Tab-separated table of C-alpha atoms in Angstrom:
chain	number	residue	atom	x	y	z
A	1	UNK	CA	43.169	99.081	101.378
A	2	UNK	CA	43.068	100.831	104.741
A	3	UNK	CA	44.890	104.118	105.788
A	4	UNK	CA	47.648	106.181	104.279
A	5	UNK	CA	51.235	104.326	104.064
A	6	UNK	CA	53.132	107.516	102.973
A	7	UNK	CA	52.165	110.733	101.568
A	8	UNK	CA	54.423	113.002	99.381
A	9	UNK	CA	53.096	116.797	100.101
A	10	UNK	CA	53.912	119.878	97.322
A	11	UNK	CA	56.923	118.282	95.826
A	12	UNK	CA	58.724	120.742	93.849
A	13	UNK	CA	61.436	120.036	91.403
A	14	UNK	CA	63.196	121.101	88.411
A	15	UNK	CA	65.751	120.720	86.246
A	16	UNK	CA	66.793	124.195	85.806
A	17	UNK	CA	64.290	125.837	83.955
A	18	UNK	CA	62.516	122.480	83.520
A	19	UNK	CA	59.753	122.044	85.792
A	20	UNK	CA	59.574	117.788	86.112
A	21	UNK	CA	57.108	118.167	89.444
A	22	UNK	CA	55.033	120.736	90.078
A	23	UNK	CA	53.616	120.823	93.696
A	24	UNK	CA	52.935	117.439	93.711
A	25	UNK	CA	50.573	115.486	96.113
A	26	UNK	CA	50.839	111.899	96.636
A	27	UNK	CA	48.606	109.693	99.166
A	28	UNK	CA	49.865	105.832	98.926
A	29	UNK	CA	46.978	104.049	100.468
A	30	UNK	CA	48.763	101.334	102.481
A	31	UNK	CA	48.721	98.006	101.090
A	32	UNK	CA	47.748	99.502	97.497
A	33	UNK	CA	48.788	98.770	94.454
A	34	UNK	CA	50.044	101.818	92.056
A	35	UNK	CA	51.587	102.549	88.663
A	36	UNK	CA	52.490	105.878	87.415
A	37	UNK	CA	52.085	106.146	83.794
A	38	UNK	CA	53.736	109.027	81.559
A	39	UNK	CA	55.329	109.893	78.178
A	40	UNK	CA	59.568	109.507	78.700
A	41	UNK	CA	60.806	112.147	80.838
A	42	UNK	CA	57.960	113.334	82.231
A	43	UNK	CA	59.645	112.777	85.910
A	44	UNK	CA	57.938	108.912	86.801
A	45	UNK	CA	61.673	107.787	87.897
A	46	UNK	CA	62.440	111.195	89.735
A	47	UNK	CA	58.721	110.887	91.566
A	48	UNK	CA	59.837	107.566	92.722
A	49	UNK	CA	63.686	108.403	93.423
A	50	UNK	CA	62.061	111.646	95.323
A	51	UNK	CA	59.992	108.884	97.281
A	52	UNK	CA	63.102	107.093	98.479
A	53	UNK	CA	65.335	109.738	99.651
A	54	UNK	CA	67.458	109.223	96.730
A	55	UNK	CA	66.920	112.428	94.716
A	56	UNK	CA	66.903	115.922	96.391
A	57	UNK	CA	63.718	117.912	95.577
A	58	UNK	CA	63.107	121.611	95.674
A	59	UNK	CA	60.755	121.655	98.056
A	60	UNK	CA	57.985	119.229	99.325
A	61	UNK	CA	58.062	117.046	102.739
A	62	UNK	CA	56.620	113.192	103.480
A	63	UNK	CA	53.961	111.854	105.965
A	64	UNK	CA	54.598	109.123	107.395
A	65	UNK	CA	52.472	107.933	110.348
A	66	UNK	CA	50.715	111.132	110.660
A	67	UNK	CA	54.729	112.371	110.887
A	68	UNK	CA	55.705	115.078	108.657
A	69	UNK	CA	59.488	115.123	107.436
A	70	UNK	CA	60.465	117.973	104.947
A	71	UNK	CA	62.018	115.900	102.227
A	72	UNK	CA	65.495	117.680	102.390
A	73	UNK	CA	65.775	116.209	105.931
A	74	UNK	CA	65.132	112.555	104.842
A	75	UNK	CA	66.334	110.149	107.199
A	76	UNK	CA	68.269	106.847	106.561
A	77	UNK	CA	65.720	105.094	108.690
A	78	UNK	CA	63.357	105.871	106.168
A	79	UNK	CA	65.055	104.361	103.148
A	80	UNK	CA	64.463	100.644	105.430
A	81	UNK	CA	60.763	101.228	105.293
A	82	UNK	CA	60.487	102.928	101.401
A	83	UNK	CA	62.216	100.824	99.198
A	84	UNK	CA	63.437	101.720	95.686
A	85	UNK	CA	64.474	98.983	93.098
A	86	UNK	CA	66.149	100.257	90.308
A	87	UNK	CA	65.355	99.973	86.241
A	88	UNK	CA	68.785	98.266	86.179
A	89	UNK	CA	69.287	96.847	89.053
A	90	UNK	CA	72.861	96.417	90.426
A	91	UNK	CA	74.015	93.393	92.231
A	92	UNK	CA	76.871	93.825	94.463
A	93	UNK	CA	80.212	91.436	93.707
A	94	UNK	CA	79.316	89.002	96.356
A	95	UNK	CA	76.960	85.993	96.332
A	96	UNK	CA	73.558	86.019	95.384
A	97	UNK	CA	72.395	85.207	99.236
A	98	UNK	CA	74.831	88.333	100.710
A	99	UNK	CA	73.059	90.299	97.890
A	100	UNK	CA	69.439	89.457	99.054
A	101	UNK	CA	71.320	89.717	102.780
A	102	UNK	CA	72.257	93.268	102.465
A	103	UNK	CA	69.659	95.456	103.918
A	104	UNK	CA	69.438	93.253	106.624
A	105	UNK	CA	72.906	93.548	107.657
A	106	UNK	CA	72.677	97.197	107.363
A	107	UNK	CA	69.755	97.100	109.492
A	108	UNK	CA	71.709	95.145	111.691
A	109	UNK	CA	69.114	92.069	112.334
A	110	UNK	CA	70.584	89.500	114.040
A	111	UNK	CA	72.156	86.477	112.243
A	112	UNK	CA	69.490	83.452	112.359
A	113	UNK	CA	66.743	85.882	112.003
A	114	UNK	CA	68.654	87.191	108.387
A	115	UNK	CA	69.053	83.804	107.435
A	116	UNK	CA	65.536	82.675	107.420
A	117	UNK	CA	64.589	86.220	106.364
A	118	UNK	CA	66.791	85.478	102.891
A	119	UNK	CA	65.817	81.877	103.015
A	120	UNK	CA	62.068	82.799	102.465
A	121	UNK	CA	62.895	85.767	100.272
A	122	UNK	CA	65.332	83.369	97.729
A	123	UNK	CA	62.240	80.921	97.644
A	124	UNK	CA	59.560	83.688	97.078
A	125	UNK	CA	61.585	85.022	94.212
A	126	UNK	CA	62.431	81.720	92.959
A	127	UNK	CA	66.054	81.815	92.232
A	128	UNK	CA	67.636	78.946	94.635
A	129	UNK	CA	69.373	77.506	91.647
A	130	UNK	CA	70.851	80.892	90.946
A	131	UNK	CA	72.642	80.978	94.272
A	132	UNK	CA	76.000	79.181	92.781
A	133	UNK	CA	75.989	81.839	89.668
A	134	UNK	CA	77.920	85.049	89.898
A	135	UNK	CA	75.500	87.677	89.873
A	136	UNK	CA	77.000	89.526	86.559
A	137	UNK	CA	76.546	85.806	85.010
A	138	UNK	CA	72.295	86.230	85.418
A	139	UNK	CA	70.207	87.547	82.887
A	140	UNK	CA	68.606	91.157	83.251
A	141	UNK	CA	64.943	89.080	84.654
A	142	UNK	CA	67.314	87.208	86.640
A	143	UNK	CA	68.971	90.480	88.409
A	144	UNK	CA	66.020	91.888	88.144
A	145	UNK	CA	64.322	88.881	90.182
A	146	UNK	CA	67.464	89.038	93.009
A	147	UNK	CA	66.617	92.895	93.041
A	148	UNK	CA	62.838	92.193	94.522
A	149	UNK	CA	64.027	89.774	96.408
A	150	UNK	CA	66.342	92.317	98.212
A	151	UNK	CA	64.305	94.591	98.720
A	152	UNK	CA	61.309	92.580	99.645
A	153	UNK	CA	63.456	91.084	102.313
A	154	UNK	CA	63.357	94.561	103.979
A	155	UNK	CA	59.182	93.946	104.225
A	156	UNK	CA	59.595	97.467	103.467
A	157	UNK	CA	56.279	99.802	104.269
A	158	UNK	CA	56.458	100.931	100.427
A	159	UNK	CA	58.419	98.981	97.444
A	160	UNK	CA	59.253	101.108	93.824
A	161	UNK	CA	59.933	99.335	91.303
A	162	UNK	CA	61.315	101.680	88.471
A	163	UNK	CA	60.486	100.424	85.033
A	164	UNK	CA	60.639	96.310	86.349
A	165	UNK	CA	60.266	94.854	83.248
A	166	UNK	CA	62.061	97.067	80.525
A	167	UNK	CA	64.218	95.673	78.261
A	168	UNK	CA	63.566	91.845	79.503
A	169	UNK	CA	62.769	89.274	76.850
A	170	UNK	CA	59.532	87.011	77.481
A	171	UNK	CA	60.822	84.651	79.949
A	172	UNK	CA	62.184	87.365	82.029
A	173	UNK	CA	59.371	89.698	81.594
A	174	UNK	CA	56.929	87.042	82.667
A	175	UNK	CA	58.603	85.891	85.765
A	176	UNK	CA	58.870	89.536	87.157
A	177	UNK	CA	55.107	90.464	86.196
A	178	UNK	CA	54.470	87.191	88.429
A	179	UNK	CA	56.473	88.071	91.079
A	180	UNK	CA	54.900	91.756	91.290
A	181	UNK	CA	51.517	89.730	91.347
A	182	UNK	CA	53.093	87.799	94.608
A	183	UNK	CA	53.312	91.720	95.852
A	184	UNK	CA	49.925	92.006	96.011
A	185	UNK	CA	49.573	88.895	98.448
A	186	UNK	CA	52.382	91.432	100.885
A	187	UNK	CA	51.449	93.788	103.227
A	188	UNK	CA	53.517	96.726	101.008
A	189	UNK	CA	52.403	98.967	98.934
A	190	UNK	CA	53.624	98.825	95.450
A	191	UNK	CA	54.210	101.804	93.310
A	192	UNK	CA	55.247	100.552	89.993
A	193	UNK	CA	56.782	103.622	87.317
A	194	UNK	CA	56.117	101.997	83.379
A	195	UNK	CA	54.721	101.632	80.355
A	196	UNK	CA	54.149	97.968	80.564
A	197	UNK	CA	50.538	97.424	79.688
A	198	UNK	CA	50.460	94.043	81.339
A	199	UNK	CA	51.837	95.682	84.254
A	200	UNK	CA	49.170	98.416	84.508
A	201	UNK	CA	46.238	96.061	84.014
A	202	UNK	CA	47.045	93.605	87.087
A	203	UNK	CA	43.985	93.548	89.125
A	204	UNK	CA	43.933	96.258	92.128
A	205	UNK	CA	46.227	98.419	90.054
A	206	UNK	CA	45.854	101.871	90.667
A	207	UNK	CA	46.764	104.454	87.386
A	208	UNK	CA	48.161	107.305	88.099
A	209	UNK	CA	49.360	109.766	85.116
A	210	UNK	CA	52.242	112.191	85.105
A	211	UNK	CA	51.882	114.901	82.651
A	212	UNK	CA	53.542	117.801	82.557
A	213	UNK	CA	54.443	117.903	86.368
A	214	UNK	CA	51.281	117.087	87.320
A	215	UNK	CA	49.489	113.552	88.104
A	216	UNK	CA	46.366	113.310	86.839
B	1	UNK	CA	133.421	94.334	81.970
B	2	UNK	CA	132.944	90.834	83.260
B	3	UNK	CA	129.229	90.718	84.138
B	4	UNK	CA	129.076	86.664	84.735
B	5	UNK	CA	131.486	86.887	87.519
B	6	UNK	CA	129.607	89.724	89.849
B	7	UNK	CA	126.722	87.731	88.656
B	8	UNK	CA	127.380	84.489	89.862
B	9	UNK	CA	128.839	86.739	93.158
B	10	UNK	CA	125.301	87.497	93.303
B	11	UNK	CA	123.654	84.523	93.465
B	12	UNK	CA	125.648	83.097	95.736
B	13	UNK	CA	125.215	85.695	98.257
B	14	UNK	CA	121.670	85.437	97.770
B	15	UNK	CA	121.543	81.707	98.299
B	16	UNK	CA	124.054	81.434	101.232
B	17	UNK	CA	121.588	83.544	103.155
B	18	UNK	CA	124.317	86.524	103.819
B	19	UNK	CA	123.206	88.131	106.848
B	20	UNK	CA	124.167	91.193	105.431
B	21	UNK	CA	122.152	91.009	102.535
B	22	UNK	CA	119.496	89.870	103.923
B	23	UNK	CA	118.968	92.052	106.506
B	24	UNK	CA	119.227	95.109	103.948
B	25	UNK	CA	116.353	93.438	101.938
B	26	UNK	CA	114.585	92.761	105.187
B	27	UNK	CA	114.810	96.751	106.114
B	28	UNK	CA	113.606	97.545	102.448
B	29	UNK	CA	110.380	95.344	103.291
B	30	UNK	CA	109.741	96.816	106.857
B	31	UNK	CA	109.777	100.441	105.823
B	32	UNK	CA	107.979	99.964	103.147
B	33	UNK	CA	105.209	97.495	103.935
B	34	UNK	CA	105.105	99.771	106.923
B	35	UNK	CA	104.748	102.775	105.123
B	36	UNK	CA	102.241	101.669	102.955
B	37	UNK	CA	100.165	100.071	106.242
B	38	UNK	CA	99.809	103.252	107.656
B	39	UNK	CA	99.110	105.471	104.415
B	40	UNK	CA	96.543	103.280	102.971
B	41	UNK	CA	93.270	103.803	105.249
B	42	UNK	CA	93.988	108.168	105.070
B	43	UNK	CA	95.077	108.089	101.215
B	44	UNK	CA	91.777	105.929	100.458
B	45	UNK	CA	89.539	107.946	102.536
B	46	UNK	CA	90.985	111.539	100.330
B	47	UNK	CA	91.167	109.909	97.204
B	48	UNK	CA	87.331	108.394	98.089
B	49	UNK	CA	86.394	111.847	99.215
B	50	UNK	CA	87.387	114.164	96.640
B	51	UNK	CA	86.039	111.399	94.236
B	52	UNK	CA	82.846	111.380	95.331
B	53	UNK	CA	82.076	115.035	97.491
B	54	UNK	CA	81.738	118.387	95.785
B	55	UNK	CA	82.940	121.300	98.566
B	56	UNK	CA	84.928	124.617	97.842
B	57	UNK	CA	88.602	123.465	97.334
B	58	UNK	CA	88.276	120.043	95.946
B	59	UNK	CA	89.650	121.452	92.394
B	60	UNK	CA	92.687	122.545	94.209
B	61	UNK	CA	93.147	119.604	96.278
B	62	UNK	CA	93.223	117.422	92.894
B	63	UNK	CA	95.828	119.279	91.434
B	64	UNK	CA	97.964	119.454	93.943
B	65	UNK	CA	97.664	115.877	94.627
B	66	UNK	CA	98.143	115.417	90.823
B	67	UNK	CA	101.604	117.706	90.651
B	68	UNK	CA	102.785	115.687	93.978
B	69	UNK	CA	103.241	112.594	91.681
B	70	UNK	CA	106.099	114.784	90.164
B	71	UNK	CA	107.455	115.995	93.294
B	72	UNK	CA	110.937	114.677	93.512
B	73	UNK	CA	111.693	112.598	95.959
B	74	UNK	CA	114.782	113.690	96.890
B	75	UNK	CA	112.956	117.180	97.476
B	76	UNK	CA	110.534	115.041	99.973
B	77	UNK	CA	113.551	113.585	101.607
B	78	UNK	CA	115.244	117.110	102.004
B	79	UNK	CA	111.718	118.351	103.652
B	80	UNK	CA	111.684	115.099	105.938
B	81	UNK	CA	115.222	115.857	106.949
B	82	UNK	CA	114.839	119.488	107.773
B	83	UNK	CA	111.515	118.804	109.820
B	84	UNK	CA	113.319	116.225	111.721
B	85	UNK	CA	116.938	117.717	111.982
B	86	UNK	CA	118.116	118.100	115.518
B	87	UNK	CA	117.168	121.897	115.315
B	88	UNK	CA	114.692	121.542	113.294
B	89	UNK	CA	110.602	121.419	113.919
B	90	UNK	CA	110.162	118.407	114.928
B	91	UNK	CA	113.669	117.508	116.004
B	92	UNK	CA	112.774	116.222	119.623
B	93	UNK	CA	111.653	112.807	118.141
B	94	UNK	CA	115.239	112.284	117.234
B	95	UNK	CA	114.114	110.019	114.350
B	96	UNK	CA	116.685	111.364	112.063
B	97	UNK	CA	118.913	108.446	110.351
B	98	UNK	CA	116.376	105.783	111.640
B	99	UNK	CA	114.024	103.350	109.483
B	100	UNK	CA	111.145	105.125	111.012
B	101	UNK	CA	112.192	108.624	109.125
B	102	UNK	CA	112.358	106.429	105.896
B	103	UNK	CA	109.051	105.367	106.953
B	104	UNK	CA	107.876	108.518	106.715
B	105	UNK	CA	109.350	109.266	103.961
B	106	UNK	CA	107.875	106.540	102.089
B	107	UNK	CA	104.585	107.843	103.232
B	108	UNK	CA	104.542	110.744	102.036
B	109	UNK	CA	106.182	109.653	98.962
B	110	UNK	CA	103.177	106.825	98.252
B	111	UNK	CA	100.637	109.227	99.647
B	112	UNK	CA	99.630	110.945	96.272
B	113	UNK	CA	100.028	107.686	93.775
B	114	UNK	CA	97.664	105.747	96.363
B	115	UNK	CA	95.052	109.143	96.664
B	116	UNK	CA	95.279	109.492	92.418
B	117	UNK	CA	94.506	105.424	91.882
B	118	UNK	CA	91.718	105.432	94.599
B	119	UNK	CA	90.677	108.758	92.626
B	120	UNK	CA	90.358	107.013	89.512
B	121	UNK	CA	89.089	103.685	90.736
B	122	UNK	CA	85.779	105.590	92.790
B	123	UNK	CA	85.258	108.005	89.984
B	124	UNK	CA	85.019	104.467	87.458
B	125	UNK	CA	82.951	103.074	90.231
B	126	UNK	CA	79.168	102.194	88.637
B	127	UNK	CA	76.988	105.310	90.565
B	128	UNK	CA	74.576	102.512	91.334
B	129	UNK	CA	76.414	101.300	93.616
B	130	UNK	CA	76.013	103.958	96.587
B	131	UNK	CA	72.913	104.537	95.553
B	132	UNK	CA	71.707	101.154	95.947
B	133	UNK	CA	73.593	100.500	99.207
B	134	UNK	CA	71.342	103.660	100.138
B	135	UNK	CA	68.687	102.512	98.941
B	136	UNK	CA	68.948	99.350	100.802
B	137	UNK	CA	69.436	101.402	104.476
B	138	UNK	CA	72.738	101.633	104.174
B	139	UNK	CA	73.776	104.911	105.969
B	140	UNK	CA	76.772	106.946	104.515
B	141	UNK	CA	79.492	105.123	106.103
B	142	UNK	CA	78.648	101.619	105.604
B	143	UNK	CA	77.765	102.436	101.552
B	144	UNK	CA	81.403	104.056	101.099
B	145	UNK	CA	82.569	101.072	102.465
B	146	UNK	CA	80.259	98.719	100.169
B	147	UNK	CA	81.751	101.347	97.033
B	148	UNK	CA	84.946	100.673	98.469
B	149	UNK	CA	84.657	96.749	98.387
B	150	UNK	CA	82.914	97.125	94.656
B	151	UNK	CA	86.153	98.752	93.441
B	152	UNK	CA	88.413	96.757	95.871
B	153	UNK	CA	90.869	95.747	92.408
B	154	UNK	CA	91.152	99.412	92.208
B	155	UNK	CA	92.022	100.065	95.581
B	156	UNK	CA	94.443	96.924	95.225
B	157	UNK	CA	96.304	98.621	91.997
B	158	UNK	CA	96.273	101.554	94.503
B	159	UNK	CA	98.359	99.683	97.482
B	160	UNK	CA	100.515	97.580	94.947
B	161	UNK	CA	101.891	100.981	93.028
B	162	UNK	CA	102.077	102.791	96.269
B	163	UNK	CA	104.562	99.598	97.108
B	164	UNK	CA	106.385	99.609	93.731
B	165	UNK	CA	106.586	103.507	94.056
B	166	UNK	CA	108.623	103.438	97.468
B	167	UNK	CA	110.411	100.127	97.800
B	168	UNK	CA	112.300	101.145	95.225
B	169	UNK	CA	113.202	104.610	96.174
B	170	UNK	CA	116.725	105.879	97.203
B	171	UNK	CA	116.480	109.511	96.976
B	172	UNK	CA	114.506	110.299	100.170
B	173	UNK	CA	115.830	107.178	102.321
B	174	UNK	CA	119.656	108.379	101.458
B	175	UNK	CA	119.038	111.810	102.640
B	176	UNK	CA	116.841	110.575	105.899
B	177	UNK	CA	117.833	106.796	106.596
B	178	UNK	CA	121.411	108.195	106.348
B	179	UNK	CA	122.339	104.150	104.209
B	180	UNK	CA	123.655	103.165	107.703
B	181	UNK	CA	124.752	99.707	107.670
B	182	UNK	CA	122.467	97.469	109.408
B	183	UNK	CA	120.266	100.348	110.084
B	184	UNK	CA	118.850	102.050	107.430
B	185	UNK	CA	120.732	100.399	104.810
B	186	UNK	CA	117.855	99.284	102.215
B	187	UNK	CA	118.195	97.635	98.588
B	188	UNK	CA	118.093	100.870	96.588
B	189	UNK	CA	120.338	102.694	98.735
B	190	UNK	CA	122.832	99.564	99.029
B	191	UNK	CA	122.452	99.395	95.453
B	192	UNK	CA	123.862	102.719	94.574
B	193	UNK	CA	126.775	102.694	97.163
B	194	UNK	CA	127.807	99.282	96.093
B	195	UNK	CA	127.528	100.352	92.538
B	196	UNK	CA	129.724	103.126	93.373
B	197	UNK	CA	132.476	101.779	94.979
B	198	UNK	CA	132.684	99.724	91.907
B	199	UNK	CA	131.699	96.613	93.802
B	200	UNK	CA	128.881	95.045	91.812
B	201	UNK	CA	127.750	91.114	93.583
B	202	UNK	CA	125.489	92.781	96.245
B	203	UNK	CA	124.209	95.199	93.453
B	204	UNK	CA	122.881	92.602	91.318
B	205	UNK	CA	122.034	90.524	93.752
B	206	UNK	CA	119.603	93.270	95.152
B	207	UNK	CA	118.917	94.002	91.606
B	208	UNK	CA	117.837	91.015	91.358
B	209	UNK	CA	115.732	90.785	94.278
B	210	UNK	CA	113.696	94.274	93.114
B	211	UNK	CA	113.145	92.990	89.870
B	212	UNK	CA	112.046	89.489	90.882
B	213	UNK	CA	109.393	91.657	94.161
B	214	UNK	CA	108.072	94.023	90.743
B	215	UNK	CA	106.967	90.820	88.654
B	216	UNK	CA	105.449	89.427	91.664
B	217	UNK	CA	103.688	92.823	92.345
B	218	UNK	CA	103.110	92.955	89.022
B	219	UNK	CA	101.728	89.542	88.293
B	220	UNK	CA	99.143	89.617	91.819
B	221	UNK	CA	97.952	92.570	90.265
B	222	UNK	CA	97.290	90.814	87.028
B	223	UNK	CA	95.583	87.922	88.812
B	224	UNK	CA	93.791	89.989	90.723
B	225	UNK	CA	92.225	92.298	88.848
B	226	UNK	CA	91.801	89.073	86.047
B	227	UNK	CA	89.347	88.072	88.725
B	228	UNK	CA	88.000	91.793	89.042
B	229	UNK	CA	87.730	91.829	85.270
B	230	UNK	CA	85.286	89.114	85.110
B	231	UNK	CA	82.698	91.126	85.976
């Protein structure tokens, strides 16, 4: 690990008279590995929404190559780099390719560049036979497997994955705890929110615990 | 009274391709398809809007959108024909009696049924699906669009009723197409002159013609949004 990817600075935010984050401070070491840890609501999702411009926080702003941006300012070009997959993740009604495809359009790479982008992403997440399925047809490991490869398409600075393997049976649970090894081989850094003691003991796995709006 | 007679009358007017006839279904088509053209993208874009945005006045703006869809027509044609009287505001364009004052009549007509479907079908949307398009890069624009596409059987059900709501309409497109023969003359409109001058062939053969458009509406709809149901 060398260098900071990202930093969160005094993140703020409640829930009315819930505090979930209390002045929160956050250094992602680029290229490391993280997983915050943390009884059920205790804010691991909102940290990690917070982290992709997809929540609004109280207060609190985000370093990024020795850049600060106040968090309420957070700029599309930044959701590119910091990369949130969702718990459940949603696949668009299109094929599984335009799926993995979609950042890159909205980036607006050029065509034979996408295609070998989604080419290597499909085989890295191992789901070329799923390309002929209709994406509500897959199984939750399956979506959940299309989901990484979307976003890991986007060779995004940081990847969140928000609870990856909840709710997956066996099967699917092991073939997303191997692809999140595969991470590690990536230049990304990974910040993983769960419970999943598999997930938290992966070698190079940093623990971070959220309790009571503070990590610890 | 003899219905098999005007019946028959009917059918063969419709099948010996009566210019006539024809061209009164052909004007009901053209105002309304037109009608519906132009609406579409600003009725979507509302009904998207006040689906997804919170600002001061969107409360009001859904109710009166909501008590529009009672708003008789006629009432919309009287409007139409005062704004576009020769003394009235907007007299100058001396559209009065022309298919393009139906047209606008239809557009205001299919203006709140199109805003209230897209309404419904964005608020139903799954609110993971801006979020991911977000998530992905997508800036505001492109992931309304990609909501858009998610709920496109919505947005169809929105088009097809706006369509249904105006082609058959006569209120509004009496009072500003004027039913001029060869003009403004549409189905509805021929429909209800015919009807009252007692002569019923070209009634039911228009009849006919609305009923057979409303299955077929009806039934792309249903295969449509079968496909949209699958997932």
């Amino acid at each position: 690990m060398s260098g900071v990817a990202v930093a969160l600075n005094g993140v703020r935010k409640s829930f009315g008279k819930r505090v979930v984050l209390d002045d929160i401070d956050l250094p992602l070491a680029a290229g490391g590995s993280f997983v915050v840890t943390g009884d059920n609501g205790s804010g691991k999702t909102t940290l990690l929404r917070i982290l992709a411009g997809l929540e609004p926080a109280q207060s609190g702003s985000l370093q990024v190559d020795g850049v600060s941006l106040a968090l309420a300012d957070y700029p599309d070009s930044m959701r590119r780099r910091i990369v949130y997959v969702h718990q459940h993740p949603y696949l668009f009604h299109t094929s599984i390719a335009d799926n993995i495809a979609y950042g890159l359009n909205a980036r607006g790479d050029a065509r034979a560049h996408r295609e070998h982008q989604v080419r290597e992403a499909i085989g890295w997440a191992g789901v070329g036979h799923l390309l002929q399925v209709r994406p509500d047809k897959l199984s939750g490991g399956e979506k959940q497997r299309v989901a990484l490869a979307r976003a890991k398409v986007l060779n995004p600075t940081v990847l969140l994955l928000d609870e990856p393997t909840a709710n997956l049976d066996a099967e699917g649970r092991h073939q997303v705890v191997t692809l999140i090894e595969k991470l590690h081989d990536a230049e990304a850094t990974v910040v993983i929110a769960c419970h999943d003691k598999e997930l938290i003991g992966l070698p190079g796995m940093h623990r971070l615990q959220l309790d009571r709006g503070k990590l610890r | 009274m003899d219905l098999i007679a005007p019946t028959r009358a009917a059918f063969r007017l419709l099948f010996s391709g009566d210019a006539e006839l024809w061209h009164i279904i052909w004007t009901s088509l053209y105002c309304s398809l037109i009608a519906i053209a132009l609406i579409t993208p600003p009725a979507v874009a509302l009904g998207f809007v006040i689906a997804r945005a919170a600002f001061p006045g969107r409360r009001a703006i859904v109710v009166l959108v909501q008590a529009l869809l009672s708003f008789p027509t006629v009432v919309v044609g009287l409007t139409i024909y005062m704004l576009l009287s020769r003394h009235g505001p907007l007299g100058f364009l001396q559209l009065l009696f022309t298919p393009e004052a139906i047209i606008i009549a239809y557009m205001v007509i299919a203006f709140p049924v199109m805003v209230v479907f897209t309404l419904a079908a964005v608020q139903a949307a799954d609110p993971r699906v801006f979020e991911t398009a977000r998530g992905l890069g997508a800036g505001r624009l492109r992931a309304s669009w990609t909501t858009l596409v998610e709920v496109r059987f919505g947005i169809m059900a929105a088009v097809f009723n706006g369509f249904g709501r105006v082609i058959s309409e006569v209120g509004a497109a009496i009072i500003v197409g004027g039913n001029i023969a060869g003009l403004t003359r549409n189905m509805p409109t021929a429909i209800a002159l015919e009807t009252s001058k007692g002569e019923f062939a070209q009634g039911i053969a228009l009849g006919f013609v609305l009923i057979t458009l409303a299955l077929a509406i009806n039934a792309a709809l249903s295969v449509l949004q079968g496909e949209g149901g699958l997932k």
